[in-house]
Coordinates of C-alpha atoms and ligand atoms in Angstrom, one line a residue:
M496 CA 13.2 77.0 225.9
E497 CA 11.5 73.7 225.4
Y498 CA 13.7 70.6 225.3
S499 CA 14.0 68.4 222.2
I500 CA 14.8 64.7 222.1
A501 CA 17.5 63.8 219.6
T502 CA 18.9 60.5 218.4
L503 CA 20.9 59.0 215.6
G504 CA 18.7 57.5 212.8
S505 CA 19.1 53.8 213.2
H506 CA 18.7 51.0 215.7
S507 CA 15.8 52.0 217.9
A508 CA 15.3 55.6 216.7
L509 CA 11.8 55.1 215.4
Q510 CA 10.8 53.8 218.9
I511 CA 12.7 56.6 220.7
L512 CA 11.3 59.4 218.6
K513 CA 7.7 58.1 218.6
G514 CA 7.9 57.7 222.4
A515 CA 9.2 61.2 222.7
K516 CA 6.4 62.6 220.6
D517 CA 3.9 60.6 222.7
E518 CA 5.2 62.4 225.7
G519 CA 4.9 65.8 224.0
F520 CA 8.6 66.5 223.1
R521 CA 9.9 68.0 219.9
T522 CA 12.1 65.4 218.1
I523 CA 15.2 65.5 216.0
A524 CA 16.6 62.6 214.0
I525 CA 20.3 62.8 212.9
C526 CA 20.5 60.7 209.8
K527 CA 22.8 59.6 207.1
S528 CA 21.4 61.2 203.9
D529 CA 20.5 57.8 202.4
H530 CA 18.6 56.8 205.5
A531 CA 16.7 60.1 206.0
F532 CA 13.7 59.1 203.9
V533 CA 12.7 56.4 206.4
Y534 CA 12.3 58.9 209.2
R535 CA 10.5 61.2 206.9
H536 CA 8.2 58.4 205.8
F537 CA 7.2 57.5 209.4
G538 CA 6.8 61.1 210.5
V539 CA 8.5 60.6 213.9
A540 CA 10.9 63.5 213.6
D541 CA 10.0 67.1 213.7
E542 CA 13.4 67.9 212.3
I543 CA 15.9 65.8 210.3
I544 CA 19.5 66.8 210.3
E545 CA 21.3 65.0 207.5
I546 CA 25.0 64.0 207.6
Q547 CA 27.1 62.3 204.9
S548 CA 28.9 60.0 207.3
Y549 CA 28.6 59.1 211.0
S550 CA 32.1 60.6 211.6
E551 CA 30.4 64.0 211.1
F552 CA 28.2 63.5 214.2
P553 CA 30.5 65.4 216.7
T554 CA 30.4 68.5 214.4
L555 CA 26.7 68.9 215.3
E556 CA 27.5 69.8 218.9
D557 CA 26.6 73.5 218.5
A558 CA 23.5 72.8 216.4
L559 CA 22.2 70.4 219.1
L560 CA 23.0 72.8 221.9
K561 CA 21.2 75.6 220.1
R562 CA 18.1 73.3 219.9
N563 CA 18.2 72.4 223.6
A564 CA 18.5 68.8 222.6
I565 CA 18.9 65.8 224.9
L566 CA 20.7 63.0 223.1
I567 CA 19.5 59.5 223.6
P568 CA 22.2 56.9 223.0
H569 CA 21.8 53.5 221.4
A570 CA 24.1 50.8 219.9
S571 CA 24.5 52.5 216.5
L572 CA 25.7 55.7 218.2
I573 CA 28.2 53.6 220.2
A574 CA 29.2 51.5 217.1
Y575 CA 29.7 54.4 214.7
V576 CA 30.7 57.4 216.7
D577 CA 34.1 57.5 218.5
L578 CA 33.6 56.9 222.3
K579 CA 35.9 59.8 223.1
A580 CA 34.0 62.1 220.9
I581 CA 30.7 61.2 222.6
E582 CA 32.3 61.6 226.0
G583 CA 33.7 65.0 225.1
M584 CA 30.5 66.5 223.6
K585 CA 28.7 69.1 225.7
V586 CA 25.2 68.0 224.5
P587 CA 23.1 66.8 227.4
Y588 CA 23.1 63.0 227.3
Y589 CA 20.5 60.7 228.8
G590 CA 22.3 58.2 231.0
N591 CA 25.6 57.8 232.8
R592 CA 28.2 58.5 230.1
K593 CA 30.9 57.0 232.2
I594 CA 29.2 53.6 232.1
L595 CA 30.2 53.4 228.4
F596 CA 33.7 52.8 229.7
W597 CA 32.6 49.7 231.6
E598 CA 30.3 48.4 228.9
S599 CA 32.7 48.8 226.0
D600 CA 35.2 46.2 227.3
R601 CA 34.4 42.6 228.0
E602 CA 36.8 42.3 230.9
R603 CA 35.4 45.3 232.7
Q604 CA 31.9 44.0 232.0
R605 CA 32.9 40.8 233.7
I606 CA 34.2 42.5 236.8
W607 CA 30.9 44.4 237.0
L608 CA 28.7 41.2 236.5
E609 CA 30.8 39.2 238.9
K610 CA 30.5 41.9 241.5
A611 CA 26.7 41.6 241.0
G612 CA 27.0 37.9 241.8
L613 CA 25.6 36.7 238.5
N614 CA 26.2 33.4 236.8
L615 CA 28.6 33.9 233.9
P616 CA 30.0 31.5 231.2
K617 CA 33.5 30.4 232.0
V618 CA 36.3 32.3 230.1
F619 CA 39.2 30.3 228.8
N620 CA 42.3 32.5 229.3
D621 CA 44.4 30.3 227.1
P622 CA 43.3 28.2 224.1
S623 CA 44.9 25.2 225.7
E624 CA 42.2 25.3 228.4
I625 CA 39.4 24.7 225.9
D626 CA 37.8 21.4 227.1
R627 CA 34.2 21.9 225.9
P628 CA 32.3 23.8 223.2
A629 CA 33.4 27.5 223.2
I630 CA 32.4 30.6 221.4
V631 CA 35.1 33.0 220.1
K632 CA 34.2 36.6 220.2
F633 CA 35.8 39.9 219.0
P634 CA 35.8 43.4 220.4
G635 CA 33.2 46.0 219.7
A636 CA 29.4 46.0 219.4
K637 CA 29.3 44.4 215.9
G638 CA 26.2 42.3 216.6
G639 CA 27.9 38.9 216.7
Q640 CA 29.4 39.2 213.2
G641 CA 32.3 36.8 212.7
Y642 CA 32.0 34.8 216.0
F643 CA 32.7 31.1 215.6
L644 CA 32.4 27.9 217.7
V645 CA 35.2 25.6 218.5
K646 CA 35.6 22.5 220.7
S647 CA 39.4 22.1 221.0
E648 CA 42.6 24.1 220.9
R649 CA 43.4 22.6 217.5
E650 CA 40.2 23.7 216.0
F651 CA 40.7 27.2 217.5
R652 CA 44.2 27.5 216.1
R653 CA 42.9 26.5 212.7
K654 CA 40.1 29.0 212.7
I655 CA 41.6 32.1 214.4
G656 CA 44.2 32.8 211.7
K657 CA 46.1 36.0 212.4
I658 CA 43.5 37.6 214.6
K659 CA 45.1 38.8 217.9
E660 CA 42.2 40.2 219.9
Y661 CA 39.5 37.7 221.0
V662 CA 37.7 36.2 223.9
I663 CA 37.1 32.5 224.3
Q664 CA 33.9 31.9 226.3
E665 CA 32.3 28.6 227.3
Y666 CA 29.3 28.0 224.9
I667 CA 26.2 27.6 227.0
V668 CA 23.7 25.3 225.4
G669 CA 20.3 26.5 226.3
I670 CA 18.0 29.2 224.9
P671 CA 18.9 32.9 224.6
V672 CA 16.7 35.3 226.6
Y673 CA 17.3 39.1 226.4
I674 CA 15.9 40.9 229.4
H675 CA 14.9 44.5 229.0
Y676 CA 15.0 46.6 232.1
F677 CA 14.3 50.2 232.9
Y678 CA 15.7 51.7 236.1
S679 CA 13.9 54.9 237.0
V680 CA 15.9 57.4 239.1
I681 CA 12.9 59.7 239.4
R682 CA 10.6 57.0 240.8
N683 CA 13.4 55.0 242.3
E684 CA 12.2 51.7 240.9
L685 CA 13.4 49.0 238.6
E686 CA 10.9 48.1 235.9
L687 CA 10.7 45.1 233.7
M688 CA 10.0 46.2 230.1
G689 CA 10.0 42.8 228.3
F690 CA 12.0 40.0 226.7
D691 CA 13.2 39.2 223.2
R692 CA 15.1 36.6 221.4
R693 CA 17.3 37.4 218.4
Y694 CA 17.2 36.2 214.9
E695 CA 20.8 35.7 213.8
S696 CA 22.2 34.7 210.5
N697 CA 23.2 32.1 209.7
V698 CA 22.9 30.2 213.1
D699 CA 19.1 30.4 213.1
G700 CA 19.0 29.1 209.5
I701 CA 21.2 26.1 210.0
G702 CA 18.5 24.0 211.7
R703 CA 16.5 24.3 208.4
I704 CA 18.9 22.1 206.5
P705 CA 19.8 18.4 207.0
P706 CA 22.7 17.6 209.3
N707 CA 24.9 16.2 206.5
L708 CA 24.9 19.7 204.9
Q709 CA 25.3 21.5 208.3
R710 CA 28.6 19.8 209.1
D711 CA 31.0 21.9 207.1
L712 CA 29.2 25.2 207.4
K713 CA 30.7 28.1 209.2
V714 CA 28.3 29.2 212.0
T715 CA 27.9 33.0 212.4
Y716 CA 25.8 35.2 214.7
T717 CA 25.0 38.3 212.6
I718 CA 22.0 40.0 214.1
V719 CA 19.2 40.5 211.6
G720 CA 16.1 41.0 213.7
N721 CA 14.3 40.1 217.0
F722 CA 11.2 38.1 218.2
P723 CA 9.1 39.0 221.3
L724 CA 9.2 36.6 224.1
M725 CA 7.1 35.9 227.3
L726 CA 8.9 34.2 230.1
R727 CA 7.6 31.6 232.5
E728 CA 6.2 33.7 235.3
S729 CA 7.9 31.8 238.1
L730 CA 11.2 33.1 236.6
L731 CA 10.3 36.7 237.2
P732 CA 11.6 36.9 240.8
E733 CA 15.1 35.8 239.5
V734 CA 14.8 38.3 236.7
F735 CA 14.2 41.2 239.1
K736 CA 16.9 40.0 241.5
M737 CA 19.5 40.0 238.7
G738 CA 18.5 43.5 237.6
E739 CA 18.7 44.9 241.2
S740 CA 22.1 43.3 241.7
V741 CA 23.5 44.9 238.5
I742 CA 22.3 48.3 239.6
K743 CA 23.8 47.9 243.1
A744 CA 27.2 46.8 241.7
S745 CA 27.2 49.6 239.1
K746 CA 26.9 52.2 241.9
E747 CA 30.1 50.8 243.4
I748 CA 32.1 50.7 240.2
C749 CA 30.8 53.9 238.5
S750 CA 28.8 56.3 240.7
P751 CA 25.9 57.1 240.3
G752 CA 25.7 53.8 238.5
I753 CA 23.5 52.6 235.7
Y754 CA 20.0 54.0 235.1
G755 CA 17.5 54.2 232.3
P756 CA 17.2 51.2 230.0
F757 CA 19.6 48.3 230.1
C758 CA 19.6 44.7 229.0
L759 CA 21.1 41.4 230.3
E760 CA 21.8 39.0 227.6
T761 CA 21.4 35.5 228.9
V762 CA 21.2 31.9 228.0
V763 CA 18.8 29.8 230.1
T764 CA 19.7 26.2 230.6
P765 CA 17.3 23.2 231.2
D766 CA 17.8 23.5 234.9
L767 CA 16.5 27.1 234.6
K768 CA 19.7 28.8 235.4
F769 CA 20.4 32.2 233.7
Y770 CA 23.9 32.5 232.3
V771 CA 24.6 36.2 231.6
F772 CA 27.0 36.6 228.7
E773 CA 26.8 40.3 228.2
I774 CA 25.2 43.5 229.4
S775 CA 24.1 46.5 227.3
A776 CA 24.0 49.6 229.3
R777 CA 21.4 51.4 227.2
I778 CA 18.3 50.7 225.1
V779 CA 18.6 47.5 223.1
A780 CA 17.0 47.1 219.7
G781 CA 15.2 44.0 220.9
T782 CA 12.8 46.5 222.6
N783 CA 11.6 47.4 219.1
V784 CA 9.3 44.4 219.2
F785 CA 7.4 46.3 221.8
M786 CA 7.3 49.6 219.9
E787 CA 3.8 50.1 221.2
T788 CA 4.1 48.3 224.5
S789 CA 5.0 45.0 226.1
P790 CA 2.3 43.2 228.2
Y791 CA 4.5 43.9 231.3
A792 CA 4.8 47.6 230.6
L793 CA 1.1 47.9 229.9
I794 CA 0.0 46.4 233.2
K795 CA 2.6 48.4 235.1
H796 CA 1.7 51.8 233.5
G797 CA -2.0 51.2 232.7
K798 CA -1.4 52.4 229.2
P799 CA 0.9 51.5 226.3
M800 CA 4.6 52.2 227.2
S801 CA 7.5 51.4 225.0
T802 CA 11.1 51.7 226.3
G803 CA 11.4 54.7 224.0
R804 CA 8.4 56.3 225.6
R805 CA 9.6 55.3 229.1
I806 CA 12.8 57.3 228.5
A807 CA 10.8 60.4 227.5
L808 CA 8.4 60.0 230.5
E809 CA 11.4 59.9 232.8
I810 CA 12.8 63.0 231.2
R811 CA 9.4 64.8 231.4
E812 CA 9.0 63.9 235.1
A813 CA 12.6 65.0 235.8
I814 CA 11.9 68.4 234.1
E815 CA 8.6 68.8 236.1
Q816 CA 10.4 68.0 239.4
D817 CA 13.4 70.1 238.5
R818 CA 15.6 67.0 238.7
L819 CA 17.0 66.8 235.2
K820 CA 20.6 67.0 236.5
E821 CA 20.1 63.6 238.1
I822 CA 19.5 61.8 234.9
L823 CA 21.9 63.5 232.5
G824 CA 25.4 62.1 232.5
Ligands
AMP219 P1 23.1 49.3 212.5 O1 22.8 50.8 212.8 O2 21.8 48.6 212.2 O3 24.2 49.1 211.6 O4 23.5 48.7 213.9 C1 24.7 49.1 214.7 C2 24.9 48.1 215.7 O5 23.8 48.0 216.6 C3 25.0 46.7 215.2 O6 26.4 46.3 214.9 C4 24.5 45.8 216.3 O7 25.5 45.6 217.3 C5 23.5 46.7 217.0 N1 22.1 46.4 216.5 C6 21.4 46.9 215.5 N2 20.2 46.4 215.4 C7 20.1 45.4 216.4 C8 19.1 44.5 216.7 N3 17.9 44.4 216.1 N4 19.4 43.7 217.8 C9 20.6 43.7 218.4 N5 21.6 44.6 218.1 C10 21.3 45.4 217.1
AMP220 P1 26.9 38.9 221.7 O1 27.6 39.7 220.6 O2 27.8 38.7 222.9 O3 25.6 39.5 222.0 O4 26.6 37.4 221.1 C1 26.0 37.2 219.9 C2 25.2 35.9 219.9 O5 26.1 34.8 220.2 C3 24.2 35.8 221.0 O6 23.0 36.3 220.6 C4 24.1 34.3 221.3 O7 23.2 33.7 220.3 C5 25.4 33.8 221.1 N1 26.2 33.7 222.3 C6 27.1 34.6 222.8 N2 27.7 34.1 223.9 C7 27.2 32.9 224.1 C8 27.5 31.9 225.1 N3 28.4 32.1 226.1 N4 26.8 30.8 225.1 C9 25.9 30.6 224.1 N5 25.6 31.5 223.1 C10 26.3 32.6 223.1

């Protein structure tokens, strides 16, 4: 029976499903009922399975198995469906499911990124150590919602209230660059898919008002959208080197390591150093700005290639070479 490509209807589903169709797959979107019309409107799904709430997702196991579906994960799946439930489902899953364990916790991420030898923002283990601007973050992939900035322990104590779980990270002043990679197991090669920067509310709006009005505003980092970005070409060797090191380190911590799409979230300082503040071990929504292709993917593949399509191409080549087992985790 032919394989189908299935994903949850949000985040990068349009890209994933369109890419899968371009590579000749049958596609399935699993949508909350009030979102389904979007996927119907764009015609990217051959079948739409409607659910009332994301918590119903694990009950679709048999339906997906019957359709010979391969599930493509993204941040909305991770954000809305219980990790244990995803890990326990028998539905074939593109990627190393075990890497979710490493990605879902900032401390484990740090171990991984340090092992890769990357440059990371300092972490203040105790608020009394805060001696420069710092960003206070909370657990879970909630897109930066609620984060705040502080410059002293006093300010931290005032703002944190009763919250018990947080991370205090050095705030790197520079510009954010999100690097989209794709590591192909089938071709044994790391590819650069593109770069984006994020559009976050309200931090990206604060520069639009005069400083006297900015002073008392609470800065937040709620993700709303993304912009495409091209990087200075002389930075590309460093970009590839960082990606390679992350893959190498991942093989040591969680064999067979990371593969498929992943993203390093960085801030680049004026001395052109990349500070990596997070890793996403799957497709990031920033790749949506290249739903057709990025310039890098176009020159690499000689035809338009989105990250969504690249996933489907990898699956197709794995099927053709009878190597599907190597890319399903
Ligand atoms: P949503 O399905 O839009 O509610 O998104 C679920 C989670 O995915 C959010 O909490 C974000 O962490 C992440 N996410 C969604 N869209 C984007 C985006 N455009 N850029 C970065 N992260 C995103
Ligand atoms: P995150 O949820 O970790 O992706 O962070 C959300 C946003 O906070 C990012 O897009 C950046 O704008 C900002 N940010 C996070 N960590 C840092 C940092 N250490 N230094 C500067 N900006 C940061």
